[in-house]
Short mmCIF file of C-alpha atoms and ligand atoms in Angstrom, two decimals:
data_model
loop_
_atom_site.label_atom_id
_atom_site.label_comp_id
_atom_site.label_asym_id
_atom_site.label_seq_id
_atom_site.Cartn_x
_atom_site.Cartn_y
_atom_site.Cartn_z
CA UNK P 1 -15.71 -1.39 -2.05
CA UNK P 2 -12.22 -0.89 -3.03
CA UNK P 3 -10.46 -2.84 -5.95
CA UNK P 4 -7.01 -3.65 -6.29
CA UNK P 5 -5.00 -3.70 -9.73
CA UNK P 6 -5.52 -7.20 -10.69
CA UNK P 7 -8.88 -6.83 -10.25
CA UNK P 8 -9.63 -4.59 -12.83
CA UNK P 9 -6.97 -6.22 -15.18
CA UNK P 10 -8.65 -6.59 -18.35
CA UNK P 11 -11.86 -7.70 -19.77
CA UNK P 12 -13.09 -10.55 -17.53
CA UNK P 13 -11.62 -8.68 -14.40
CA UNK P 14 -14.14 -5.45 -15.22
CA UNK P 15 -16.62 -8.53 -16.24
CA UNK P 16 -16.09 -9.60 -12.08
CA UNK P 17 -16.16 -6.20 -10.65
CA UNK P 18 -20.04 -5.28 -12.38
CA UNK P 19 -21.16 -8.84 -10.86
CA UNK P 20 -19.55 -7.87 -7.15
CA UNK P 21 -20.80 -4.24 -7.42
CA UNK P 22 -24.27 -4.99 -8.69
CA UNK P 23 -24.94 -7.79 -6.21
CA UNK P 24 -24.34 -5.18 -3.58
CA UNK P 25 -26.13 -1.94 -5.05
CA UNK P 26 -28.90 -1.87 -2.32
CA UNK P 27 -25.96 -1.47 0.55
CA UNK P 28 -25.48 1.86 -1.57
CA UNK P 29 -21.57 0.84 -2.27
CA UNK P 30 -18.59 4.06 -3.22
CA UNK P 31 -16.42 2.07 -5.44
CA UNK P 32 -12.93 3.35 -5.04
CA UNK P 33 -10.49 1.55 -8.14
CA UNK P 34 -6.45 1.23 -7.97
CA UNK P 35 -4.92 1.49 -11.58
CA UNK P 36 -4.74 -1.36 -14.26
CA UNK P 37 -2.45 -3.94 -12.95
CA UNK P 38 1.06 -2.77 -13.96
CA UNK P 39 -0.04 0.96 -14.71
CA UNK P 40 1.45 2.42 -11.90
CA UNK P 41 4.88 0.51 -12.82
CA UNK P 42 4.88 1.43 -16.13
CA UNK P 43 3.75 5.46 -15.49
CA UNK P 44 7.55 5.74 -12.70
CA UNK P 45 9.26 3.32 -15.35
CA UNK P 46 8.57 6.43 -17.69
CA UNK P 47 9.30 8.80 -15.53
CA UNK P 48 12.32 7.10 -14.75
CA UNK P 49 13.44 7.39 -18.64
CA UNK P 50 11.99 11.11 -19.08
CA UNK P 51 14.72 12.42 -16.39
CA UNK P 52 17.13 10.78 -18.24
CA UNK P 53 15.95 13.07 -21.49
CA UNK P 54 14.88 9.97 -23.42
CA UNK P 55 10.71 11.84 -23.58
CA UNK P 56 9.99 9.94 -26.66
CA UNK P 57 10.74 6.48 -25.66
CA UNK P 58 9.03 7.39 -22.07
CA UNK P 59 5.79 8.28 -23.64
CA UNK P 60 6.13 5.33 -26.18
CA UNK P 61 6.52 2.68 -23.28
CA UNK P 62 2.73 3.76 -22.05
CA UNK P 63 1.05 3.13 -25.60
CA UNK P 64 0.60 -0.58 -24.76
CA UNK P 65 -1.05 0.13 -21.32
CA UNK P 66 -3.15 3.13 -23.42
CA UNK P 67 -4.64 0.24 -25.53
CA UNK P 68 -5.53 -1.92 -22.50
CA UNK P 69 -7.52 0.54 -21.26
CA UNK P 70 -9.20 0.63 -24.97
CA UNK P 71 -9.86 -2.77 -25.34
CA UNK P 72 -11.65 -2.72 -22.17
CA UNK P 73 -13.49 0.44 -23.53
CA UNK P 74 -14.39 -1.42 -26.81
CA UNK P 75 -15.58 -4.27 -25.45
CA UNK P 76 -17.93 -3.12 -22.75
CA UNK P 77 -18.96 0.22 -24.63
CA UNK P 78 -21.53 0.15 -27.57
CA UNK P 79 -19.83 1.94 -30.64
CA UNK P 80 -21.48 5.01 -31.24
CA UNK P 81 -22.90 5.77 -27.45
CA UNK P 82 -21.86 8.79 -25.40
CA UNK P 83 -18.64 7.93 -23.77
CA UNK P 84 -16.60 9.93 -21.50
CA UNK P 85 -13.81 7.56 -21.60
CA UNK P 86 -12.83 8.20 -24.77
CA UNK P 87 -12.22 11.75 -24.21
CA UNK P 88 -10.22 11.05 -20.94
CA UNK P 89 -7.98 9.03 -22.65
CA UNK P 90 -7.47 11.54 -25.37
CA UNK P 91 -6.91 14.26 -22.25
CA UNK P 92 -4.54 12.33 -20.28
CA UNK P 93 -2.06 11.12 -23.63
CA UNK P 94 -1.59 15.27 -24.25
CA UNK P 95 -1.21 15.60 -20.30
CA UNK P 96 1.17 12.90 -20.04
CA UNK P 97 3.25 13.91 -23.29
CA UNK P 98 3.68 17.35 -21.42
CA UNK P 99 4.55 15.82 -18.24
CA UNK P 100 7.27 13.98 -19.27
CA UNK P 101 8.36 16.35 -21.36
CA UNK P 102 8.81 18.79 -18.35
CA UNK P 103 10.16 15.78 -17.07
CA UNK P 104 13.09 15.16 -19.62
CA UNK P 105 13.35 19.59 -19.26
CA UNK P 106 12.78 19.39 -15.26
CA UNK P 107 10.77 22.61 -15.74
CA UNK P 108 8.98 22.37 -12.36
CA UNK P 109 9.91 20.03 -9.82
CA UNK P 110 10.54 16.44 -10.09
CA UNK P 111 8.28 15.40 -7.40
CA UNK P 112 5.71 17.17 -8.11
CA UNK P 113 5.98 16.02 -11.84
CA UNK P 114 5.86 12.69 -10.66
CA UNK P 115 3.12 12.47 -8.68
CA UNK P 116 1.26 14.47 -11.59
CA UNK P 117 2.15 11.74 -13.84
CA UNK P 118 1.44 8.16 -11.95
CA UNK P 119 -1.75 9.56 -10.90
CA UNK P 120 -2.81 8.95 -14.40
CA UNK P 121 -3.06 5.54 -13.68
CA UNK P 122 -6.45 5.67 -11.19
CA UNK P 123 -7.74 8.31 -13.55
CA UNK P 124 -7.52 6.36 -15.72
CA UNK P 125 -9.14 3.26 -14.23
CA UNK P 126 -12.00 5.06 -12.62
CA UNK P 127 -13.03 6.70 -15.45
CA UNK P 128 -12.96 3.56 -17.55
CA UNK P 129 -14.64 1.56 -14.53
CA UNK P 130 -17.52 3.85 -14.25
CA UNK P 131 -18.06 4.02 -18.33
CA UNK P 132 -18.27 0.23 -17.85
CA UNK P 133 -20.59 0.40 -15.37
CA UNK P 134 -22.90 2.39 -16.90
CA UNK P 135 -23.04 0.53 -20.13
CA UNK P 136 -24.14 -2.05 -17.99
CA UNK P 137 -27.36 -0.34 -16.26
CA UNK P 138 -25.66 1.18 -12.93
CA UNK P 139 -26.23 4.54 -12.16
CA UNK P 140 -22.24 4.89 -11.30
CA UNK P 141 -20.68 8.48 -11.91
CA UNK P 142 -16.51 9.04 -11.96
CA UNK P 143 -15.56 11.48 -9.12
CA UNK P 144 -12.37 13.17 -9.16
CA UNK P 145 -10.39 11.99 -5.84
CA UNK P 146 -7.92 15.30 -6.08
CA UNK P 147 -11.21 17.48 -5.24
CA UNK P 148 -12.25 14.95 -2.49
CA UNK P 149 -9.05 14.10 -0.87
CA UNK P 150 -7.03 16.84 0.63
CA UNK P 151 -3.48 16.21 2.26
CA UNK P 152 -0.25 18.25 2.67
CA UNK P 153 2.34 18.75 0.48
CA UNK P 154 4.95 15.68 1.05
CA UNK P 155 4.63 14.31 -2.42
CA UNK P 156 4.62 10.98 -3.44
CA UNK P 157 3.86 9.97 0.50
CA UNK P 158 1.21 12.79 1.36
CA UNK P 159 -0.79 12.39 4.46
CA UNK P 160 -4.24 12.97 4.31
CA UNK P 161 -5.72 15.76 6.17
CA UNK P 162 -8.86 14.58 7.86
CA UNK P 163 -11.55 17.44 8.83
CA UNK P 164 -10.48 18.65 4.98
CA UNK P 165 -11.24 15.47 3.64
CA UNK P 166 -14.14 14.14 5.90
CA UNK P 167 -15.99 17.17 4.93
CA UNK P 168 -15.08 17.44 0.79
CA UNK P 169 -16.17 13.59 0.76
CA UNK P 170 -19.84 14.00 2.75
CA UNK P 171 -20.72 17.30 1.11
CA UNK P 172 -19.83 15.74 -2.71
CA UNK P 173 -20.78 12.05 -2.01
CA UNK P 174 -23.68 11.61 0.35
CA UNK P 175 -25.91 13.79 -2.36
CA UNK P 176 -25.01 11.67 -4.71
CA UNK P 177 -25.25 8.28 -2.76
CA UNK P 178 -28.73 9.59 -1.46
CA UNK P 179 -30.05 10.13 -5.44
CA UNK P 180 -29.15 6.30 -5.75
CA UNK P 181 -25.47 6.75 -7.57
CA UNK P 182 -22.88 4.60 -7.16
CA UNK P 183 -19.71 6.74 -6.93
CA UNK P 184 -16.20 5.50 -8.78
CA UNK P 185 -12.71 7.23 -7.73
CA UNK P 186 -9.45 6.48 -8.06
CA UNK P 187 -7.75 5.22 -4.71
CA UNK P 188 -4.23 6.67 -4.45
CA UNK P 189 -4.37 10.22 -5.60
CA UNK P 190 -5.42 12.73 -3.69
CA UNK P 191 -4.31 17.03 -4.00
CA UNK P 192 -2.67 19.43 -1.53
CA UNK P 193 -4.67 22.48 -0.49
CA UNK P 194 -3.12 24.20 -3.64
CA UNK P 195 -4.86 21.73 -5.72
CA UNK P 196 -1.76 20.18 -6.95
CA UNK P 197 -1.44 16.29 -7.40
CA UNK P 198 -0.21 14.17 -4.73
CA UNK P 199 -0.28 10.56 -4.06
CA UNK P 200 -0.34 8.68 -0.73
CA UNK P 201 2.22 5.82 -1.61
CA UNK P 202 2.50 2.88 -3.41
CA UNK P 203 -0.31 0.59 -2.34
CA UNK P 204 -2.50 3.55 -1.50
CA UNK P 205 -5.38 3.01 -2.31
CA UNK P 206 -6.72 0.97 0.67
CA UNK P 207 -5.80 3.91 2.51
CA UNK P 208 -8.22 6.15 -0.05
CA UNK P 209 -10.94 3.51 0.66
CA UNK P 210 -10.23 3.74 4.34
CA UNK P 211 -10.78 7.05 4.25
CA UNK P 212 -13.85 7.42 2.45
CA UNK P 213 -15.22 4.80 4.50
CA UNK P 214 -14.93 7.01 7.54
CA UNK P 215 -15.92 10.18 6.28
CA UNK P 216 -19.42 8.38 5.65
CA UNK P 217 -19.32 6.29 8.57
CA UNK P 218 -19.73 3.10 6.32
CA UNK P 219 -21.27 -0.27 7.52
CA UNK P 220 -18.28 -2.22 6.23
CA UNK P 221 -15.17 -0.97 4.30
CA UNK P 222 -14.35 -4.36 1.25
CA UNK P 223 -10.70 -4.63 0.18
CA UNK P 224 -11.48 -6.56 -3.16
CA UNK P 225 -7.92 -8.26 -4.17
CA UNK P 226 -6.46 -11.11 -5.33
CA UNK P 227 -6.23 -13.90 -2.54
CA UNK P 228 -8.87 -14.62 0.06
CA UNK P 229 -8.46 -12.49 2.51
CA UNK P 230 -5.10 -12.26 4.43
CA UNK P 231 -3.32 -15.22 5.15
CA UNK P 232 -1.24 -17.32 7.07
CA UNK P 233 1.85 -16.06 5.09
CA UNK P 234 2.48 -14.41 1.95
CA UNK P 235 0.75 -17.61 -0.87
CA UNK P 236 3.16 -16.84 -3.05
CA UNK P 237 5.89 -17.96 -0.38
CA UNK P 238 4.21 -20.76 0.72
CA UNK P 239 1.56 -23.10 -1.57
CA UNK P 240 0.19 -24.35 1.67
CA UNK P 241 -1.15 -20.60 3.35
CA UNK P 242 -4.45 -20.26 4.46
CA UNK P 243 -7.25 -17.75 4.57
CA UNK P 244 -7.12 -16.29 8.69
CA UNK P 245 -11.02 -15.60 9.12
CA UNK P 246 -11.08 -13.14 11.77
CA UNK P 247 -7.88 -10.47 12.85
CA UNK P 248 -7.82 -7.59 15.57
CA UNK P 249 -6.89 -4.26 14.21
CA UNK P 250 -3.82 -4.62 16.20
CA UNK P 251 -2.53 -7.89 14.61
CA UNK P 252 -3.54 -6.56 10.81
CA UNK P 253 -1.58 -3.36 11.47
CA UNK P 254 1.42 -5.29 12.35
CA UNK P 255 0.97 -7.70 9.14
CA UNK P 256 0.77 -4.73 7.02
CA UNK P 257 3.61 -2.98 8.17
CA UNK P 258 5.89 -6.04 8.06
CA UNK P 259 4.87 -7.03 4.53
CA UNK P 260 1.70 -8.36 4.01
CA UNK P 261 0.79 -6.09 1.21
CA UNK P 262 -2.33 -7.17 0.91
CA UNK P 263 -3.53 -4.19 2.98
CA UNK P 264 -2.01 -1.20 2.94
CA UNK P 265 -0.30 -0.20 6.82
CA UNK P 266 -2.29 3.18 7.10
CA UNK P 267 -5.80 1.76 5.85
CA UNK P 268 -5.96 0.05 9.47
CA UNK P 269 -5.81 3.53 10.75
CA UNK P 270 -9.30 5.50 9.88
CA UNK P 271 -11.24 2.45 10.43
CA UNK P 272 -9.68 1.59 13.88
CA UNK P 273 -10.66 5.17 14.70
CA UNK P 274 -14.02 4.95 13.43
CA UNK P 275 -14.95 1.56 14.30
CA UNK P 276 -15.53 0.27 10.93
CA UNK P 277 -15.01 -3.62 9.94
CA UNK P 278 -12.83 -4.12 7.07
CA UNK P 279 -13.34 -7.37 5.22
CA UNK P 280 -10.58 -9.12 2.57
CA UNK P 281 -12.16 -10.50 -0.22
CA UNK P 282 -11.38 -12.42 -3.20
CA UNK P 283 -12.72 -10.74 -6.88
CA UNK P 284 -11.91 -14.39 -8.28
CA UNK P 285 -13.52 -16.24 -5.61
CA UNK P 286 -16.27 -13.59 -4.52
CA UNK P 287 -18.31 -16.16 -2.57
CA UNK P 288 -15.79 -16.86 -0.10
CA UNK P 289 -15.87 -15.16 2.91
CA UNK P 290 -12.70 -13.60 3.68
CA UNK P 291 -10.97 -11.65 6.05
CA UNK P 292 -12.98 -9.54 8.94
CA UNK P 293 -10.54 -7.25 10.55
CA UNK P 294 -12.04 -6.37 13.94
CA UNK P 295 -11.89 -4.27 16.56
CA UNK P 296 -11.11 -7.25 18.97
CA UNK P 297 -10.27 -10.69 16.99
CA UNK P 298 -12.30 -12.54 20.21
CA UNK P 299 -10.34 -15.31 19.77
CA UNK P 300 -7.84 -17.29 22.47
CA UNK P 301 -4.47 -15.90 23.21
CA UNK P 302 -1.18 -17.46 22.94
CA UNK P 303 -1.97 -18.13 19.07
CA UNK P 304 0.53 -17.21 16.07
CA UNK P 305 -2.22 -16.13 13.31
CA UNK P 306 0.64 -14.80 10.27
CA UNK P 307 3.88 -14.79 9.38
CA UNK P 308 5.20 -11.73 7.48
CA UNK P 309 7.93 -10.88 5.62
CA UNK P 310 9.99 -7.95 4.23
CA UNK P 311 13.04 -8.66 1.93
CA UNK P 312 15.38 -5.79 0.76
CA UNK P 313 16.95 -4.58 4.18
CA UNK P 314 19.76 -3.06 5.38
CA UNK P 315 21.08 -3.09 8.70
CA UNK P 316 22.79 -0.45 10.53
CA UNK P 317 25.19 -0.91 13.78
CA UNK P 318 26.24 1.48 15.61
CA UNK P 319 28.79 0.90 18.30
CA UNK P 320 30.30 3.61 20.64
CA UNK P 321 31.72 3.56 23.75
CA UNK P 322 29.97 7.01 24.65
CA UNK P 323 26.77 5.58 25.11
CA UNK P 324 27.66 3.47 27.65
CA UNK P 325 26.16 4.94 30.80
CA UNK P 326 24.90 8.68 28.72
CA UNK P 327 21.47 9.60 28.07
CA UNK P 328 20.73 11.49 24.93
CA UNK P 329 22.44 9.07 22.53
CA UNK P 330 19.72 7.85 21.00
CA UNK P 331 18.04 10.92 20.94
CA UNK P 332 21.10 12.04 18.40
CA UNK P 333 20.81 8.55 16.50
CA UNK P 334 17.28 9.25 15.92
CA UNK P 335 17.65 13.10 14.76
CA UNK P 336 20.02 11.63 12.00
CA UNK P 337 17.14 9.50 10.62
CA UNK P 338 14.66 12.45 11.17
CA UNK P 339 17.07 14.72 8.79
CA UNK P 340 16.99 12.07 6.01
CA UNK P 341 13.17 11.94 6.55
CA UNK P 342 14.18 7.78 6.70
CA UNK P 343 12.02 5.25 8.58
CA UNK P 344 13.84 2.57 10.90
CA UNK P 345 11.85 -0.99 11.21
CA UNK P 346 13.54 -2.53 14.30
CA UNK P 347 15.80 -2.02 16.35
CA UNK P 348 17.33 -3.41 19.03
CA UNK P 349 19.97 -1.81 21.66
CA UNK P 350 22.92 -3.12 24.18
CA UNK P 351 25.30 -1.04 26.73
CA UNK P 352 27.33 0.35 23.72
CA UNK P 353 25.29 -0.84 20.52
CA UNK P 354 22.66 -0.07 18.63
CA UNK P 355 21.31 -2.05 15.54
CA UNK P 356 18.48 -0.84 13.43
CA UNK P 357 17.19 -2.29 10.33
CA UNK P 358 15.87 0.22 7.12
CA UNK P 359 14.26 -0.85 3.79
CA UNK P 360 14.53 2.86 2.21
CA UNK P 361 18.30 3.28 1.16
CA UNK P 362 17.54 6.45 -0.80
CA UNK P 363 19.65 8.68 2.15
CA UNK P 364 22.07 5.95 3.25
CA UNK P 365 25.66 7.43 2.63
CA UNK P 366 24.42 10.77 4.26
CA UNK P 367 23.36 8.90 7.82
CA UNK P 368 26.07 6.92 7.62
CA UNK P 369 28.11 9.96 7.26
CA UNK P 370 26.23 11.61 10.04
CA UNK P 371 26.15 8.75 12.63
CA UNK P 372 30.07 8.13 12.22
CA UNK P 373 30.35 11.11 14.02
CA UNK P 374 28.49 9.50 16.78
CA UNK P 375 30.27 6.29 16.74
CA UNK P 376 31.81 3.17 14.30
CA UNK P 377 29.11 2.34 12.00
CA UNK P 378 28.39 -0.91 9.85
CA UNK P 379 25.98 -1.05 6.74
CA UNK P 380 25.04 -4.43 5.53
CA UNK P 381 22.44 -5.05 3.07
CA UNK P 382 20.65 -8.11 1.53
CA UNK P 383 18.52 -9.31 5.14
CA UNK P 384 14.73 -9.61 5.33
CA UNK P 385 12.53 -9.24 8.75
CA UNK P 386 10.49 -11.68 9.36
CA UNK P 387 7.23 -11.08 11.47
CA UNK P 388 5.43 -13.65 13.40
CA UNK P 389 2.02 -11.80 14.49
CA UNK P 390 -0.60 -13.29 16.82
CA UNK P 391 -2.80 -11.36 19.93
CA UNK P 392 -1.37 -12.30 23.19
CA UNK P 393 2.53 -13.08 22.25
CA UNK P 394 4.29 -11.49 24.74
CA UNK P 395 2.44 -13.30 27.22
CA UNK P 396 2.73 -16.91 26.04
CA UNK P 397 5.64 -19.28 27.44
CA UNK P 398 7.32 -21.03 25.14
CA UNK P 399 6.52 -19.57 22.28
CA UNK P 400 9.95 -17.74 21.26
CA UNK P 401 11.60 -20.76 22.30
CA UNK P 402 9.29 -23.23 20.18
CA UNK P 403 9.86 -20.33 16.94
CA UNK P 404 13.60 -20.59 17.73
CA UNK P 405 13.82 -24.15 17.71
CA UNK P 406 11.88 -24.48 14.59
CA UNK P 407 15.00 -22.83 12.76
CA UNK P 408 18.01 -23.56 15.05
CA UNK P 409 20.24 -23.85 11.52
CA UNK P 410 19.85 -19.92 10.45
CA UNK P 411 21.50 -17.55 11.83
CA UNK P 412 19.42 -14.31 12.92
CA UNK P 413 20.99 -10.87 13.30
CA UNK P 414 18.55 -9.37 14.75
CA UNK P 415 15.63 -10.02 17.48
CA UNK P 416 12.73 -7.34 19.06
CA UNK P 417 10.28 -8.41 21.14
CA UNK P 418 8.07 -7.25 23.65
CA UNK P 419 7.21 -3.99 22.11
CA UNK P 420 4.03 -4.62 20.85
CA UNK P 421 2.06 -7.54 22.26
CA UNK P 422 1.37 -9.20 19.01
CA UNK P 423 4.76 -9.63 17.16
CA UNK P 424 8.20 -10.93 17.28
CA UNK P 425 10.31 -9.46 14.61
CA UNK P 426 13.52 -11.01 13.80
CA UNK P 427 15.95 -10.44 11.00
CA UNK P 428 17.96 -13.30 8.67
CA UNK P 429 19.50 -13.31 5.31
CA UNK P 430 17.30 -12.75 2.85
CA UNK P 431 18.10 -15.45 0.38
CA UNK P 432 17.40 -17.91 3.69
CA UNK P 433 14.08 -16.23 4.19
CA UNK P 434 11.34 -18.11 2.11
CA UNK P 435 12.78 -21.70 3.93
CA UNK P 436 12.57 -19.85 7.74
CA UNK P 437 8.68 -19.19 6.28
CA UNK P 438 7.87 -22.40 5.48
CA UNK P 439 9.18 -23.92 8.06
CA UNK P 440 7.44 -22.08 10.66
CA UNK P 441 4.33 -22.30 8.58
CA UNK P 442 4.51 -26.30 8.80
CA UNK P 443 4.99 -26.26 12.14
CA UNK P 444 2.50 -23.82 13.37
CA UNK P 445 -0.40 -24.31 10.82
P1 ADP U 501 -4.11 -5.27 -4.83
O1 ADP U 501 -3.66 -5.01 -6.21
O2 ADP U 501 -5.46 -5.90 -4.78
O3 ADP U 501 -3.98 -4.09 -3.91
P2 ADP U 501 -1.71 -6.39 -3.64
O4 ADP U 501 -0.77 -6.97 -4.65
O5 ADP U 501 -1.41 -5.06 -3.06
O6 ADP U 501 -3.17 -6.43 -4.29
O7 ADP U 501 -1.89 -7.43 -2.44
C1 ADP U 501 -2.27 -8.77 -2.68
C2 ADP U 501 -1.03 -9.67 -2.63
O8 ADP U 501 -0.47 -9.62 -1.31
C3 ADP U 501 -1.32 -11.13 -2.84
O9 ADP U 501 -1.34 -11.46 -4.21
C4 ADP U 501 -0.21 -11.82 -2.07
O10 ADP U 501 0.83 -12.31 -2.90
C5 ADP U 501 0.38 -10.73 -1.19
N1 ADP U 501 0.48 -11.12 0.23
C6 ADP U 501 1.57 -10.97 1.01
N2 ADP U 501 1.36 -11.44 2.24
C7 ADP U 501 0.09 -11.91 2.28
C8 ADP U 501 -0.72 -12.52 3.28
N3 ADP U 501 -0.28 -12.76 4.53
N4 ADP U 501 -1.99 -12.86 2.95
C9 ADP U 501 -2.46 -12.62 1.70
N5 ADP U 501 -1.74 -12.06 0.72
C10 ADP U 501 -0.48 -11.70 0.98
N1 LIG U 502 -1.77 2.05 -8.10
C1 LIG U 502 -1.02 2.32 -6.88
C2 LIG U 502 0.14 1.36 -6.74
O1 LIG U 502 0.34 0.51 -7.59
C3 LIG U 502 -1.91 2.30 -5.66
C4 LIG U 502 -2.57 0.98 -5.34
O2 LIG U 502 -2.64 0.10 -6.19
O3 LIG U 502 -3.07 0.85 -4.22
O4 LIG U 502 0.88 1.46 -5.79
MG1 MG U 503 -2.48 -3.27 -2.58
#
């Protein structure tokens, strides 16, 4: 059972997750906890002002989030009762102070400092969930996800390496699960096999979950969030989005990718391989059904099931004349992206053009650089992709036509399709994006 920031928010949010957990204790749950809602923002924002050299104001910005964490503590814990939490807390503000101060000095390196210092944030929150819990009668015990989770060494991104990990979590957890505890980690932080600190990206911590789930071969894997389940499009886009009951694997790794944070991309991955259904839930509404993300979704073809979206895009062109009738062009458009360790989205290619879309900017000027010496190149920011996801796309008439149609007054810049049999990706400004949404929302749902 994984839980997402917002559900372990504050007082009444902890309040939820003991009701969800306890109504499931004779499944024999792992609970695996993201950080307090805002946390993880507030642990970079700090970061952010320790490289600058301002340490004091860094480490003051966290003192609010320090007493959320206590008022949760207060509330739940009887005064005077052991309590681990307490001395975490203490722990982690020395740690922290340290960390940033190494920070403001960059005594060690900054991305290892980093992820050292926004994994506080599921520390944190797993500590402080499995205090709660056991105030209130489970037999829950905090495990430390750096000693269970082992991946390599690209910080603040790290993969997960699986025989490591798959053994680490049986041989700790399955004693413990068999002896009746309920195990609490933090999703999102994870070590390297020198035991350093590493994080898996923002949003991780489905992917932690994931993972757990299919090191123990788990009957279900339960992404506890804030919405029911995934939905037609983003709710906060559109007021009138509704709850998709059943999605293939396929179809839920495409939504991810493309924006639909509510799962995280990767957390498809270890349950597709291990066959495990993964079910969307609602902590506020815990009585509704959900999501089921399936193997197969069983249902008919030729059906749209979710639009996605991703704002914050550039778009690259690349036009030579070279390319028209060589091979091994792309191949030396694509080794400039592999330098700059940079992901492309879509793309989309003519005789002499290429046009690829990126939402990570961090390397820009340096492919840009690189590529001009390949051909004329054009930057242009500010677009968003849009996603339309449903099984059996490709091989539906009409469809692209009917989606066209529907918005024959935007201008796109950019179409794929045929790649995958479940999408069709197109690009458009992104200040146009949220009316292309709900328009295609009203006329396919
Ligand atoms: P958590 O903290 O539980 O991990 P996230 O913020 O990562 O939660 O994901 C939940 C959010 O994802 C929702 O509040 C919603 O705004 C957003 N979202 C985007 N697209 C969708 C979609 N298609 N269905 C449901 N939620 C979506
Ligand atoms: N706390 C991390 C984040 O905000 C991981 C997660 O919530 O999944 O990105
Ligand atoms: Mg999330």
């Amino acid at each position: 059972m994984k839980f997402g920031g917002t559900s372990v928010g504050d007082v009444a949010a902890f309040e939820r997750v003991f009701h969800i957990v306890s109504s499931q204790i004779e499944r024999r749950p792992v609970v695996v906890v993201s950080a307090m809602t805002k946390v993880t923002d507030a642990l970079l924002n700090a970061f952010e002002m320790a490289k600058k050299g301002e340490f004091a104001e860094a480490f003051a910005s966290l003192e609010s989030h320090f007493e959320r964490h206590v008022s949760v503590a207060e509330h739940f814990i009887p005064e005077g009762s052991s309590n681990l939490f307490d001395a975490e807390l203490q722990f982690a503000r020395e740690e922290l102070s340290d960390l940033l101060m190494r920070t403001s000095r960059r005594s060690l390196p900054l991305s290892m400092l980093k992820d050292a210092i926004v994994s506080y944030g599921e520390q944190l929150s797993s500590r402080l969930l499995a205090e709660v819990l056991k105030a209130k009668g489970v037999n829950a015990r905090q495990m430390d996800s750096r000693r269970l989770v082992v991946t390599d060494d690209e910080f603040g991104a790290a993969q997960p390496l699986w025989e490591e990990t798959r053994d680490l979590v049986r041989l700790d957890l399955q004693p413990a699960i068999a002896s009746g505890e309920v195990p609490v980690m933090g999703g999102f932080i994870a070590a390297n096999r020198a035991g350093e600190t590493t994080t898996l990206g923002r949003g991780g911590s489905d992917y932690s979950a994931a993972l757990v789930a299919a090191a123990l071969g788990a009957s279900e894997l339960q992404i506890w969030t804030d919405v029911t389940g995934v939905m037609t499009c983003d709710p906060r886009i559109c007021g009138e989005a509704r709850t998709i009951p059943v999605l293939s694997y396929e179809e839920a790794a495409e939504l991810a990718y493309f924006g639909a944070k509510v799962l995280h991309p990767k957390t498809i991955k270890p349950a597709v391989d291990h066959g495990i259904p993964v079910r969307v839930c609602n902590t506020f509404e815990p009585d509704e059904i959900g999501t089921m993300v399936l193997a197969e979704s069983g249902e008919s073809p030729n059906k749209i099931k979710s639009i996605a979206h991703k704002k914050n895009i550039t778009i690259l062109r690349i036009t030579s004349a070279r390319m028209l009738g060589s091979y091994g062009f792309m191949s030396a458009v694509f080794q400039v992206f592999e330098r700059y360790r940079t992901v492309i989205d879509v793309i989309s290619t003519s005789e002499v053009s290429i046009a690829l879309t990126l939402d990570n900017t961090a390397e820009i000027e340096k492919i840009v650089a690189d590529l001009s010496r390949l051909g004329d190149v054009e930057s242009e920011p500010g677009y968003a992709v849009i996603c339309v996801v449903g099984d059996g796309l490709r091989a539906s008439t009409g469809l692209a036509s009917k989606i066209f149609s529907t918005i024959d007054d935007v201008n796109i810049a950019l179409v794929s399709h045929g790649a995958s049999s479940v999408n069709l990706t197109f690009v458009v400004r992104e200040g146009v994006a949220p009316e292309v949404i709900k328009k295609l929302h009203r006329v396919f749902f």
